[in-house]
Amino acid sequence: MQPLRIKTISQYHQVMGLPKPEHPLISVVNLKNIAHPYSVEPISLVFDFYSISVKRDFNAKMKYGQQEYDFDEGIMFFISPNQVFGIEMNKEALLKRSGWLLLVHPDFLWNTTLAKTIKQYEYFDYSVHEALFLSDKEETTIIGIMQNILQEYHSNIDKFSQDVIIAQLELLLTYADRFYNRQFITRKITNHKILNRLEDMLNEYFNSDDLIKKGLPTVQHIAEALNVSPNYLSGLLKTLTGQSTQQHIHNKLIEKAKEKLSTTDLSVSEIAYELGFEHPQSFSKLFKTKTNFSPLEFRQSFN
């Protein structure tokens, strides 16, 4: 069964019976306001945005990738875009739901330092499979920051609004990093080392000159570097993430393209060349397919 992909924060609000979000790229949700859960049956989901949850009375089993997610002690967890997670509700306890949820679309972060640094937080990763336990004081701190973000985007938007929200997000993530390091000074990495190696390999490839010299990495090249067959790799990734090897490569490409479009003055043709494309039209077509924006339209959204 393919995971249900929720592409926008507006779509999430619609699925959960919530009013239309005040801001299309960021939302703070009081879980008590959710009209209905995803499903009473087990379901797999993929978000195209970041999710940060603080939940009490979580009467459900959860899988992150293919690993059981330990929620027995913890109340807070983090999910990155394009990561599969599964939920199996306790049907006898559906009404027990309290806490807060912060949703952040990656496009909200572009043109900020957080667009890069958010990837450095280990808890946004399949290798973490334990929820974060918070003391009452720590929980109050985290929820207070979420409510500050809520108040900020409910206020009149001005040229400082994004900076204020980004600063609050960075503060929240730094606190979470501190709490996780306190809780899991030594933790075991899950068995899915191939997925972690793939992410490291793609990050290294896209941050080097290999794109200009060699073009986009092929599925064959990636599989050989990981010492597995292309079919095995794509099958494993489909199981773990719901996406093929080629889709992972394209996701990394679009991520890098957005970074260059929002933080440099390079022309679209120059960016296409730096990303390994011989023809700018091919780059523009792929970017449009993946984002529903042309490269220029995406760049103009920041001006």
PDB file of C-alpha atoms in Angstrom:
ATOM      1  CA  MET A   1       0.000   0.000   0.000  1.00  0.00           C
ATOM      2  CA  GLN A   2       1.432   3.352  -1.074  1.00  0.00           C
ATOM      3  CA  PRO A   3       1.642   6.009   1.670  1.00  0.00           C
ATOM      4  CA  LEU A   4      -0.858   8.875   1.581  1.00  0.00           C
ATOM      5  CA  ARG A   5       1.109  11.973   0.565  1.00  0.00           C
ATOM      6  CA  ILE A   6      -0.012  15.280   2.053  1.00  0.00           C
ATOM      7  CA  LYS A   7       1.620  17.975  -0.054  1.00  0.00           C
ATOM      8  CA  THR A   8       0.563  21.220   1.593  1.00  0.00           C
ATOM      9  CA  ILE A   9      -0.276  22.496   5.040  1.00  0.00           C
ATOM     10  CA  SER A  10      -3.671  23.556   3.663  1.00  0.00           C
ATOM     11  CA  GLN A  11      -4.302  19.952   2.615  1.00  0.00           C
ATOM     12  CA  TYR A  12      -3.383  18.756   6.119  1.00  0.00           C
ATOM     13  CA  HIS A  13      -5.887  21.198   7.632  1.00  0.00           C
ATOM     14  CA  GLN A  14      -8.552  19.954   5.235  1.00  0.00           C
ATOM     15  CA  VAL A  15      -7.876  16.275   5.969  1.00  0.00           C
ATOM     16  CA  MET A  16      -7.991  16.870   9.725  1.00  0.00           C
ATOM     17  CA  GLY A  17     -11.170  18.964   9.649  1.00  0.00           C
ATOM     18  CA  LEU A  18      -9.397  22.193  10.610  1.00  0.00           C
ATOM     19  CA  PRO A  19     -10.110  25.727   9.330  1.00  0.00           C
ATOM     20  CA  LYS A  20      -7.970  27.029   6.473  1.00  0.00           C
ATOM     21  CA  PRO A  21      -4.503  27.945   7.838  1.00  0.00           C
ATOM     22  CA  GLU A  22      -3.714  31.598   8.466  1.00  0.00           C
ATOM     23  CA  HIS A  23      -0.400  31.180   6.623  1.00  0.00           C
ATOM     24  CA  PRO A  24       0.127  28.705   3.745  1.00  0.00           C
ATOM     25  CA  LEU A  25       3.690  27.768   4.767  1.00  0.00           C
ATOM     26  CA  ILE A  26       3.538  27.560   8.580  1.00  0.00           C
ATOM     27  CA  SER A  27       0.879  26.525  11.058  1.00  0.00           C
ATOM     28  CA  VAL A  28       0.567  25.851  14.778  1.00  0.00           C
ATOM     29  CA  VAL A  29      -2.290  23.460  15.583  1.00  0.00           C
ATOM     30  CA  ASN A  30      -3.915  22.813  18.947  1.00  0.00           C
ATOM     31  CA  LEU A  31      -4.611  19.071  18.734  1.00  0.00           C
ATOM     32  CA  LYS A  32      -7.857  19.503  20.671  1.00  0.00           C
ATOM     33  CA  ASN A  33      -9.245  21.337  17.621  1.00  0.00           C
ATOM     34  CA  ILE A  34      -8.782  18.401  15.258  1.00  0.00           C
ATOM     35  CA  ALA A  35     -12.224  17.240  14.171  1.00  0.00           C
ATOM     36  CA  HIS A  36     -11.238  13.699  13.269  1.00  0.00           C
ATOM     37  CA  PRO A  37      -8.102  11.515  13.039  1.00  0.00           C
ATOM     38  CA  TYR A  38      -6.540  10.277   9.800  1.00  0.00           C
ATOM     39  CA  SER A  39      -8.247   6.909   9.971  1.00  0.00           C
ATOM     40  CA  VAL A  40      -9.364   4.282  12.437  1.00  0.00           C
ATOM     41  CA  GLU A  41      -7.434   1.776  10.325  1.00  0.00           C
ATOM     42  CA  PRO A  42      -3.618   1.623  10.125  1.00  0.00           C
ATOM     43  CA  ILE A  43      -2.331   4.212   7.653  1.00  0.00           C
ATOM     44  CA  SER A  44       1.023   5.301   6.198  1.00  0.00           C
ATOM     45  CA  LEU A  45       1.654   8.983   5.546  1.00  0.00           C
ATOM     46  CA  VAL A  46       4.224  11.230   3.900  1.00  0.00           C
ATOM     47  CA  PHE A  47       4.336  14.993   4.462  1.00  0.00           C
ATOM     48  CA  ASP A  48       6.002  17.467   2.096  1.00  0.00           C
ATOM     49  CA  PHE A  49       6.747  19.663   5.118  1.00  0.00           C
ATOM     50  CA  TYR A  50       8.360  19.475   8.566  1.00  0.00           C
ATOM     51  CA  SER A  51       6.246  18.325  11.492  1.00  0.00           C
ATOM     52  CA  ILE A  52       7.090  18.961  15.153  1.00  0.00           C
ATOM     53  CA  SER A  53       4.661  17.442  17.647  1.00  0.00           C
ATOM     54  CA  VAL A  54       4.117  17.673  21.385  1.00  0.00           C
ATOM     55  CA  LYS A  55       1.451  15.108  22.273  1.00  0.00           C
ATOM     56  CA  ARG A  56      -0.112  13.837  25.456  1.00  0.00           C
ATOM     57  CA  ASP A  57      -2.225  10.664  25.675  1.00  0.00           C
ATOM     58  CA  PHE A  58      -0.847   9.336  22.381  1.00  0.00           C
ATOM     59  CA  ASN A  59      -2.951   6.180  22.154  1.00  0.00           C
ATOM     60  CA  ALA A  60      -1.435   4.793  18.981  1.00  0.00           C
ATOM     61  CA  LYS A  61       1.442   2.748  17.650  1.00  0.00           C
ATOM     62  CA  MET A  62       3.780   4.474  15.258  1.00  0.00           C
ATOM     63  CA  LYS A  63       6.313   3.340  12.657  1.00  0.00           C
ATOM     64  CA  TYR A  64       8.974   5.685  11.326  1.00  0.00           C
ATOM     65  CA  GLY A  65      10.408   4.336   8.093  1.00  0.00           C
ATOM     66  CA  GLN A  66      10.040   0.624   8.858  1.00  0.00           C
ATOM     67  CA  GLN A  67      11.104   0.870  12.497  1.00  0.00           C
ATOM     68  CA  GLU A  68       8.830   0.843  15.522  1.00  0.00           C
ATOM     69  CA  TYR A  69       8.866   4.292  17.102  1.00  0.00           C
ATOM     70  CA  ASP A  70       9.134   4.234  20.875  1.00  0.00           C
ATOM     71  CA  PHE A  71       6.481   6.584  22.266  1.00  0.00           C
ATOM     72  CA  ASP A  72       6.144   4.968  25.693  1.00  0.00           C
ATOM     73  CA  GLU A  73       8.034   7.642  27.601  1.00  0.00           C
ATOM     74  CA  GLY A  74       8.381  10.515  25.166  1.00  0.00           C
ATOM     75  CA  ILE A  75       5.860  13.100  24.086  1.00  0.00           C
ATOM     76  CA  MET A  76       7.686  14.993  21.321  1.00  0.00           C
ATOM     77  CA  PHE A  77       8.803  13.886  17.865  1.00  0.00           C
ATOM     78  CA  PHE A  78      10.059  15.339  14.594  1.00  0.00           C
ATOM     79  CA  ILE A  79       9.392  14.347  10.978  1.00  0.00           C
ATOM     80  CA  SER A  80      11.146  15.671   7.868  1.00  0.00           C
ATOM     81  CA  PRO A  81       9.603  16.095   4.409  1.00  0.00           C
ATOM     82  CA  ASN A  82       9.367  12.920   2.319  1.00  0.00           C
ATOM     83  CA  GLN A  83       9.705  10.554   5.284  1.00  0.00           C
ATOM     84  CA  VAL A  84       7.184   7.757   5.702  1.00  0.00           C
ATOM     85  CA  PHE A  85       5.508   7.199   9.042  1.00  0.00           C
ATOM     86  CA  GLY A  86       2.657   4.898   9.953  1.00  0.00           C
ATOM     87  CA  ILE A  87      -0.014   5.256  12.626  1.00  0.00           C
ATOM     88  CA  GLU A  88      -2.230   2.556  14.089  1.00  0.00           C
ATOM     89  CA  MET A  89      -4.874   4.133  16.293  1.00  0.00           C
ATOM     90  CA  ASN A  90      -6.207   2.654  19.514  1.00  0.00           C
ATOM     91  CA  LYS A  91      -9.887   2.590  18.550  1.00  0.00           C
ATOM     92  CA  GLU A  92     -11.053   2.633  22.167  1.00  0.00           C
ATOM     93  CA  ALA A  93      -9.194   5.812  22.983  1.00  0.00           C
ATOM     94  CA  LEU A  94      -9.667   8.053  19.947  1.00  0.00           C
ATOM     95  CA  LEU A  95     -10.988  10.989  21.953  1.00  0.00           C
ATOM     96  CA  LYS A  96      -7.869  11.242  24.107  1.00  0.00           C
ATOM     97  CA  ARG A  97      -5.872  13.835  22.238  1.00  0.00           C
ATOM     98  CA  SER A  98      -4.047  16.884  23.536  1.00  0.00           C
ATOM     99  CA  GLY A  99      -0.933  18.815  22.667  1.00  0.00           C
ATOM    100  CA  TRP A 100       0.443  21.043  19.916  1.00  0.00           C
ATOM    101  CA  LEU A 101       1.673  20.535  16.376  1.00  0.00           C
ATOM    102  CA  LEU A 102       3.970  22.841  14.401  1.00  0.00           C
ATOM    103  CA  LEU A 103       4.026  22.435  10.611  1.00  0.00           C
ATOM    104  CA  VAL A 104       6.681  24.226   8.532  1.00  0.00           C
ATOM    105  CA  HIS A 105       6.972  23.991   4.761  1.00  0.00           C
ATOM    106  CA  PRO A 106      10.601  24.028   3.499  1.00  0.00           C
ATOM    107  CA  ASP A 107       9.764  26.980   1.228  1.00  0.00           C
ATOM    108  CA  PHE A 108       9.228  29.109   4.354  1.00  0.00           C
ATOM    109  CA  LEU A 109      12.896  28.591   5.199  1.00  0.00           C
ATOM    110  CA  TRP A 110      14.452  29.460   1.842  1.00  0.00           C
ATOM    111  CA  ASN A 111      16.714  32.498   1.822  1.00  0.00           C
ATOM    112  CA  THR A 112      17.451  31.940   5.542  1.00  0.00           C
ATOM    113  CA  THR A 113      20.364  30.216   7.263  1.00  0.00           C
ATOM    114  CA  LEU A 114      17.900  27.741   8.782  1.00  0.00           C
ATOM    115  CA  ALA A 115      17.292  26.254   5.314  1.00  0.00           C
ATOM    116  CA  LYS A 116      20.739  24.667   5.638  1.00  0.00           C
ATOM    117  CA  THR A 117      21.166  24.246   9.377  1.00  0.00           C
ATOM    118  CA  ILE A 118      17.858  22.441   9.963  1.00  0.00           C
ATOM    119  CA  LYS A 119      19.370  19.374   8.261  1.00  0.00           C
ATOM    120  CA  GLN A 120      22.053  19.224  10.960  1.00  0.00           C
ATOM    121  CA  TYR A 121      19.587  18.315  13.700  1.00  0.00           C
ATOM    122  CA  GLU A 122      19.794  14.539  14.076  1.00  0.00           C
ATOM    123  CA  TYR A 123      16.256  14.125  15.361  1.00  0.00           C
ATOM    124  CA  PHE A 124      14.952  14.920  11.832  1.00  0.00           C
ATOM    125  CA  ASP A 125      16.236  11.534  10.705  1.00  0.00           C
ATOM    126  CA  TYR A 126      15.206   7.893  10.369  1.00  0.00           C
ATOM    127  CA  SER A 127      18.095   6.934  12.642  1.00  0.00           C
ATOM    128  CA  VAL A 128      16.202   8.413  15.607  1.00  0.00           C
ATOM    129  CA  HIS A 129      13.383   6.126  16.697  1.00  0.00           C
ATOM    130  CA  GLU A 130      12.612   7.350  20.197  1.00  0.00           C
ATOM    131  CA  ALA A 131      10.311  10.209  21.084  1.00  0.00           C
ATOM    132  CA  LEU A 132      11.670  12.982  23.265  1.00  0.00           C
ATOM    133  CA  PHE A 133      10.655  12.969  26.908  1.00  0.00           C
ATOM    134  CA  LEU A 134      10.053  16.436  28.326  1.00  0.00           C
ATOM    135  CA  SER A 135       9.842  17.533  31.926  1.00  0.00           C
ATOM    136  CA  ASP A 136       6.937  19.824  32.783  1.00  0.00           C
ATOM    137  CA  LYS A 137       9.276  22.816  32.645  1.00  0.00           C
ATOM    138  CA  GLU A 138      10.711  21.772  29.271  1.00  0.00           C
ATOM    139  CA  GLU A 139       7.240  21.155  27.851  1.00  0.00           C
ATOM    140  CA  THR A 140       6.146  24.625  28.967  1.00  0.00           C
ATOM    141  CA  THR A 141       9.198  26.113  27.229  1.00  0.00           C
ATOM    142  CA  ILE A 142       8.528  24.326  23.916  1.00  0.00           C
ATOM    143  CA  ILE A 143       4.801  25.072  23.872  1.00  0.00           C
ATOM    144  CA  GLY A 144       5.516  28.699  24.767  1.00  0.00           C
ATOM    145  CA  ILE A 145       7.737  29.048  21.687  1.00  0.00           C
ATOM    146  CA  MET A 146       5.064  27.437  19.479  1.00  0.00           C
ATOM    147  CA  GLN A 147       2.481  29.891  20.816  1.00  0.00           C
ATOM    148  CA  ASN A 148       4.857  32.798  20.129  1.00  0.00           C
ATOM    149  CA  ILE A 149       5.048  31.641  16.503  1.00  0.00           C
ATOM    150  CA  LEU A 150       1.260  31.347  16.368  1.00  0.00           C
ATOM    151  CA  GLN A 151       0.853  34.870  17.743  1.00  0.00           C
ATOM    152  CA  GLU A 152       3.393  36.277  15.274  1.00  0.00           C
ATOM    153  CA  TYR A 153       1.735  35.015  12.089  1.00  0.00           C
ATOM    154  CA  HIS A 154      -1.699  35.941  13.458  1.00  0.00           C
ATOM    155  CA  SER A 155      -0.477  39.525  13.788  1.00  0.00           C
ATOM    156  CA  ASN A 156      -0.188  41.946  10.912  1.00  0.00           C
ATOM    157  CA  ILE A 157       2.557  40.625   8.627  1.00  0.00           C
ATOM    158  CA  ASP A 158       5.439  43.046   8.065  1.00  0.00           C
ATOM    159  CA  LYS A 159       9.047  42.848   6.860  1.00  0.00           C
ATOM    160  CA  PHE A 160      10.173  41.536  10.265  1.00  0.00           C
ATOM    161  CA  SER A 161       7.614  38.730  10.585  1.00  0.00           C
ATOM    162  CA  GLN A 162       9.615  35.973   8.908  1.00  0.00           C
ATOM    163  CA  ASP A 163      12.800  36.905  10.806  1.00  0.00           C
ATOM    164  CA  VAL A 164      10.945  36.761  14.122  1.00  0.00           C
ATOM    165  CA  ILE A 165       9.397  33.367  13.320  1.00  0.00           C
ATOM    166  CA  ILE A 166      12.722  31.947  12.057  1.00  0.00           C
ATOM    167  CA  ALA A 167      14.405  33.098  15.287  1.00  0.00           C
ATOM    168  CA  GLN A 168      11.702  31.342  17.316  1.00  0.00           C
ATOM    169  CA  LEU A 169      12.108  28.173  15.218  1.00  0.00           C
ATOM    170  CA  GLU A 170      15.876  28.184  15.747  1.00  0.00           C
ATOM    171  CA  LEU A 171      15.351  28.607  19.477  1.00  0.00           C
ATOM    172  CA  LEU A 172      12.897  25.685  19.576  1.00  0.00           C
ATOM    173  CA  LEU A 173      15.274  23.421  17.639  1.00  0.00           C
ATOM    174  CA  THR A 174      18.208  24.349  19.864  1.00  0.00           C
ATOM    175  CA  TYR A 175      16.205  23.509  22.979  1.00  0.00           C
ATOM    176  CA  ALA A 176      15.142  20.204  21.427  1.00  0.00           C
ATOM    177  CA  ASP A 177      18.767  19.422  20.586  1.00  0.00           C
ATOM    178  CA  ARG A 178      19.714  20.045  24.210  1.00  0.00           C
ATOM    179  CA  PHE A 179      16.875  17.865  25.501  1.00  0.00           C
ATOM    180  CA  TYR A 180      17.679  15.001  23.111  1.00  0.00           C
ATOM    181  CA  ASN A 181      21.353  15.049  24.043  1.00  0.00           C
ATOM    182  CA  ARG A 182      20.359  14.889  27.681  1.00  0.00           C
ATOM    183  CA  GLN A 183      18.003  11.975  27.027  1.00  0.00           C
ATOM    184  CA  PHE A 184      19.999   9.927  24.538  1.00  0.00           C
ATOM    185  CA  ILE A 185      23.697  10.506  25.184  1.00  0.00           C
ATOM    186  CA  THR A 186      24.254   7.024  23.818  1.00  0.00           C
ATOM    187  CA  ARG A 187      21.691   5.636  21.419  1.00  0.00           C
ATOM    188  CA  LYS A 188      21.691   2.825  18.902  1.00  0.00           C
ATOM    189  CA  ILE A 189      21.449   3.607  15.203  1.00  0.00           C
ATOM    190  CA  THR A 190      18.778   1.618  13.341  1.00  0.00           C
ATOM    191  CA  ASN A 191      19.670  -1.104  10.912  1.00  0.00           C
ATOM    192  CA  HIS A 192      18.933   0.997   7.860  1.00  0.00           C
ATOM    193  CA  LYS A 193      22.465   2.238   7.339  1.00  0.00           C
ATOM    194  CA  ILE A 194      22.001   2.208   3.570  1.00  0.00           C
ATOM    195  CA  LEU A 195      19.443   5.016   3.831  1.00  0.00           C
ATOM    196  CA  ASN A 196      21.785   7.119   5.957  1.00  0.00           C
ATOM    197  CA  ARG A 197      24.697   6.406   3.583  1.00  0.00           C
ATOM    198  CA  LEU A 198      22.548   7.403   0.610  1.00  0.00           C
ATOM    199  CA  GLU A 199      21.700  10.751   2.207  1.00  0.00           C
ATOM    200  CA  ASP A 200      25.362  11.391   3.041  1.00  0.00           C
ATOM    201  CA  MET A 201      26.426  10.452  -0.491  1.00  0.00           C
ATOM    202  CA  LEU A 202      23.872  12.715  -2.164  1.00  0.00           C
ATOM    203  CA  ASN A 203      24.742  15.616   0.129  1.00  0.00           C
ATOM    204  CA  GLU A 204      28.441  15.215  -0.664  1.00  0.00           C
ATOM    205  CA  TYR A 205      27.795  14.859  -4.405  1.00  0.00           C
ATOM    206  CA  PHE A 206      25.536  17.923  -4.627  1.00  0.00           C
ATOM    207  CA  ASN A 207      27.930  20.042  -2.562  1.00  0.00           C
ATOM    208  CA  SER A 208      30.958  19.165  -4.743  1.00  0.00           C
ATOM    209  CA  ASP A 209      31.987  19.916  -8.316  1.00  0.00           C
ATOM    210  CA  ASP A 210      30.819  16.488  -9.468  1.00  0.00           C
ATOM    211  CA  LEU A 211      27.578  17.905 -10.870  1.00  0.00           C
ATOM    212  CA  ILE A 212      29.434  20.126 -13.335  1.00  0.00           C
ATOM    213  CA  LYS A 213      32.003  17.464 -14.228  1.00  0.00           C
ATOM    214  CA  LYS A 214      29.800  14.359 -14.328  1.00  0.00           C
ATOM    215  CA  GLY A 215      26.184  15.578 -14.416  1.00  0.00           C
ATOM    216  CA  LEU A 216      23.420  14.146 -12.261  1.00  0.00           C
ATOM    217  CA  PRO A 217      24.311  10.879 -10.525  1.00  0.00           C
ATOM    218  CA  THR A 218      22.597   7.853 -12.078  1.00  0.00           C
ATOM    219  CA  VAL A 219      20.747   5.173 -10.162  1.00  0.00           C
ATOM    220  CA  GLN A 220      23.406   2.722 -11.360  1.00  0.00           C
ATOM    221  CA  HIS A 221      26.223   4.905  -9.990  1.00  0.00           C
ATOM    222  CA  ILE A 222      24.508   5.327  -6.605  1.00  0.00           C
ATOM    223  CA  ALA A 223      23.763   1.595  -6.292  1.00  0.00           C
ATOM    224  CA  GLU A 224      27.337   0.599  -7.151  1.00  0.00           C
ATOM    225  CA  ALA A 225      28.708   3.039  -4.591  1.00  0.00           C
ATOM    226  CA  LEU A 226      26.437   1.463  -1.951  1.00  0.00           C
ATOM    227  CA  ASN A 227      27.406  -2.068  -3.073  1.00  0.00           C
ATOM    228  CA  VAL A 228      23.841  -3.120  -3.917  1.00  0.00           C
ATOM    229  CA  SER A 229      21.957  -3.681  -7.159  1.00  0.00           C
ATOM    230  CA  PRO A 230      19.834  -0.841  -8.596  1.00  0.00           C
ATOM    231  CA  ASN A 231      16.649  -2.934  -8.232  1.00  0.00           C
ATOM    232  CA  TYR A 232      17.442  -3.834  -4.634  1.00  0.00           C
ATOM    233  CA  LEU A 233      18.168  -0.186  -3.751  1.00  0.00           C
ATOM    234  CA  SER A 234      14.975   1.152  -5.324  1.00  0.00           C
ATOM    235  CA  GLY A 235      12.943  -1.632  -3.695  1.00  0.00           C
ATOM    236  CA  LEU A 236      14.451  -0.877  -0.285  1.00  0.00           C
ATOM    237  CA  LEU A 237      13.866   2.859  -0.658  1.00  0.00           C
ATOM    238  CA  LYS A 238      10.284   2.298  -1.803  1.00  0.00           C
ATOM    239  CA  THR A 239       9.669   0.244   1.337  1.00  0.00           C
ATOM    240  CA  LEU A 240      11.382   2.693   3.689  1.00  0.00           C
ATOM    241  CA  THR A 241      10.399   6.028   2.166  1.00  0.00           C
ATOM    242  CA  GLY A 242       7.774   5.427  -0.508  1.00  0.00           C
ATOM    243  CA  GLN A 243      10.109   6.867  -3.162  1.00  0.00           C
ATOM    244  CA  SER A 244      12.478   5.386  -5.742  1.00  0.00           C
ATOM    245  CA  THR A 245      16.210   6.115  -6.001  1.00  0.00           C
ATOM    246  CA  GLN A 246      15.537   8.467  -8.928  1.00  0.00           C
ATOM    247  CA  GLN A 247      13.006  10.409  -6.866  1.00  0.00           C
ATOM    248  CA  HIS A 248      15.564  10.793  -4.056  1.00  0.00           C
ATOM    249  CA  ILE A 249      18.070  12.180  -6.561  1.00  0.00           C
ATOM    250  CA  HIS A 250      15.499  14.607  -7.962  1.00  0.00           C
ATOM    251  CA  ASN A 251      14.438  15.735  -4.466  1.00  0.00           C
ATOM    252  CA  LYS A 252      18.051  16.579  -3.628  1.00  0.00           C
ATOM    253  CA  LEU A 253      18.405  18.381  -6.974  1.00  0.00           C
ATOM    254  CA  ILE A 254      15.309  20.542  -6.397  1.00  0.00           C
ATOM    255  CA  GLU A 255      16.466  21.300  -2.858  1.00  0.00           C
ATOM    256  CA  LYS A 256      19.815  22.529  -4.214  1.00  0.00           C
ATOM    257  CA  ALA A 257      18.113  24.465  -7.018  1.00  0.00           C
ATOM    258  CA  LYS A 258      15.856  26.294  -4.548  1.00  0.00           C
ATOM    259  CA  GLU A 259      18.876  27.186  -2.455  1.00  0.00           C
ATOM    260  CA  LYS A 260      20.701  28.680  -5.461  1.00  0.00           C
ATOM    261  CA  LEU A 261      17.603  30.516  -6.750  1.00  0.00           C
ATOM    262  CA  SER A 262      16.908  32.125  -3.393  1.00  0.00           C
ATOM    263  CA  THR A 263      20.446  32.883  -2.184  1.00  0.00           C
ATOM    264  CA  THR A 264      22.430  33.752  -5.350  1.00  0.00           C
ATOM    265  CA  ASP A 265      22.152  36.083  -8.349  1.00  0.00           C
ATOM    266  CA  LEU A 266      23.070  33.338 -10.821  1.00  0.00           C
ATOM    267  CA  SER A 267      20.897  33.149 -13.928  1.00  0.00           C
ATOM    268  CA  VAL A 268      18.650  30.136 -14.455  1.00  0.00           C
ATOM    269  CA  SER A 269      21.002  28.965 -17.219  1.00  0.00           C
ATOM    270  CA  GLU A 270      24.023  29.233 -14.908  1.00  0.00           C
ATOM    271  CA  ILE A 271      22.204  27.321 -12.167  1.00  0.00           C
ATOM    272  CA  ALA A 272      21.153  24.641 -14.655  1.00  0.00           C
ATOM    273  CA  TYR A 273      24.794  24.249 -15.727  1.00  0.00           C
ATOM    274  CA  GLU A 274      26.021  24.039 -12.120  1.00  0.00           C
ATOM    275  CA  LEU A 275      23.423  21.335 -11.470  1.00  0.00           C
ATOM    276  CA  GLY A 276      24.663  19.212 -14.345  1.00  0.00           C
ATOM    277  CA  PHE A 277      22.168  20.073 -17.081  1.00  0.00           C
ATOM    278  CA  GLU A 278      23.378  20.580 -20.656  1.00  0.00           C
ATOM    279  CA  HIS A 279      20.132  22.321 -21.597  1.00  0.00           C
ATOM    280  CA  PRO A 280      18.474  24.891 -19.270  1.00  0.00           C
ATOM    281  CA  GLN A 281      15.069  23.932 -20.706  1.00  0.00           C
ATOM    282  CA  SER A 282      15.422  20.427 -19.243  1.00  0.00           C
ATOM    283  CA  PHE A 283      16.177  21.902 -15.808  1.00  0.00           C
ATOM    284  CA  SER A 284      13.242  24.332 -16.003  1.00  0.00           C
ATOM    285  CA  LYS A 285      10.869  21.553 -17.072  1.00  0.00           C
ATOM    286  CA  LEU A 286      11.892  19.291 -14.164  1.00  0.00           C
ATOM    287  CA  PHE A 287      11.710  22.178 -11.667  1.00  0.00           C
ATOM    288  CA  LYS A 288       8.213  23.094 -12.883  1.00  0.00           C
ATOM    289  CA  THR A 289       7.088  19.466 -12.657  1.00  0.00           C
ATOM    290  CA  LYS A 290       8.340  19.100  -9.087  1.00  0.00           C
ATOM    291  CA  THR A 291       7.298  22.480  -7.650  1.00  0.00           C
ATOM    292  CA  ASN A 292       4.514  23.839  -9.915  1.00  0.00           C
ATOM    293  CA  PHE A 293       6.665  26.972 -10.338  1.00  0.00           C
ATOM    294  CA  SER A 294       9.137  27.915 -13.020  1.00  0.00           C
ATOM    295  CA  PRO A 295      12.609  28.754 -11.636  1.00  0.00           C
ATOM    296  CA  LEU A 296      11.974  32.471 -12.260  1.00  0.00           C
ATOM    297  CA  GLU A 297       8.550  32.357 -10.567  1.00  0.00           C
ATOM    298  CA  PHE A 298      10.137  30.706  -7.533  1.00  0.00           C
ATOM    299  CA  ARG A 299      12.883  33.349  -7.388  1.00  0.00           C
ATOM    300  CA  GLN A 300      10.385  36.207  -7.782  1.00  0.00           C
ATOM    301  CA  SER A 301       8.391  34.936  -4.799  1.00  0.00           C
ATOM    302  CA  PHE A 302      11.262  36.172  -2.611  1.00  0.00           C
ATOM    303  CA  ASN A 303      11.325  39.680  -4.061  1.00  0.00           C
TER     304      ASN A 303
END
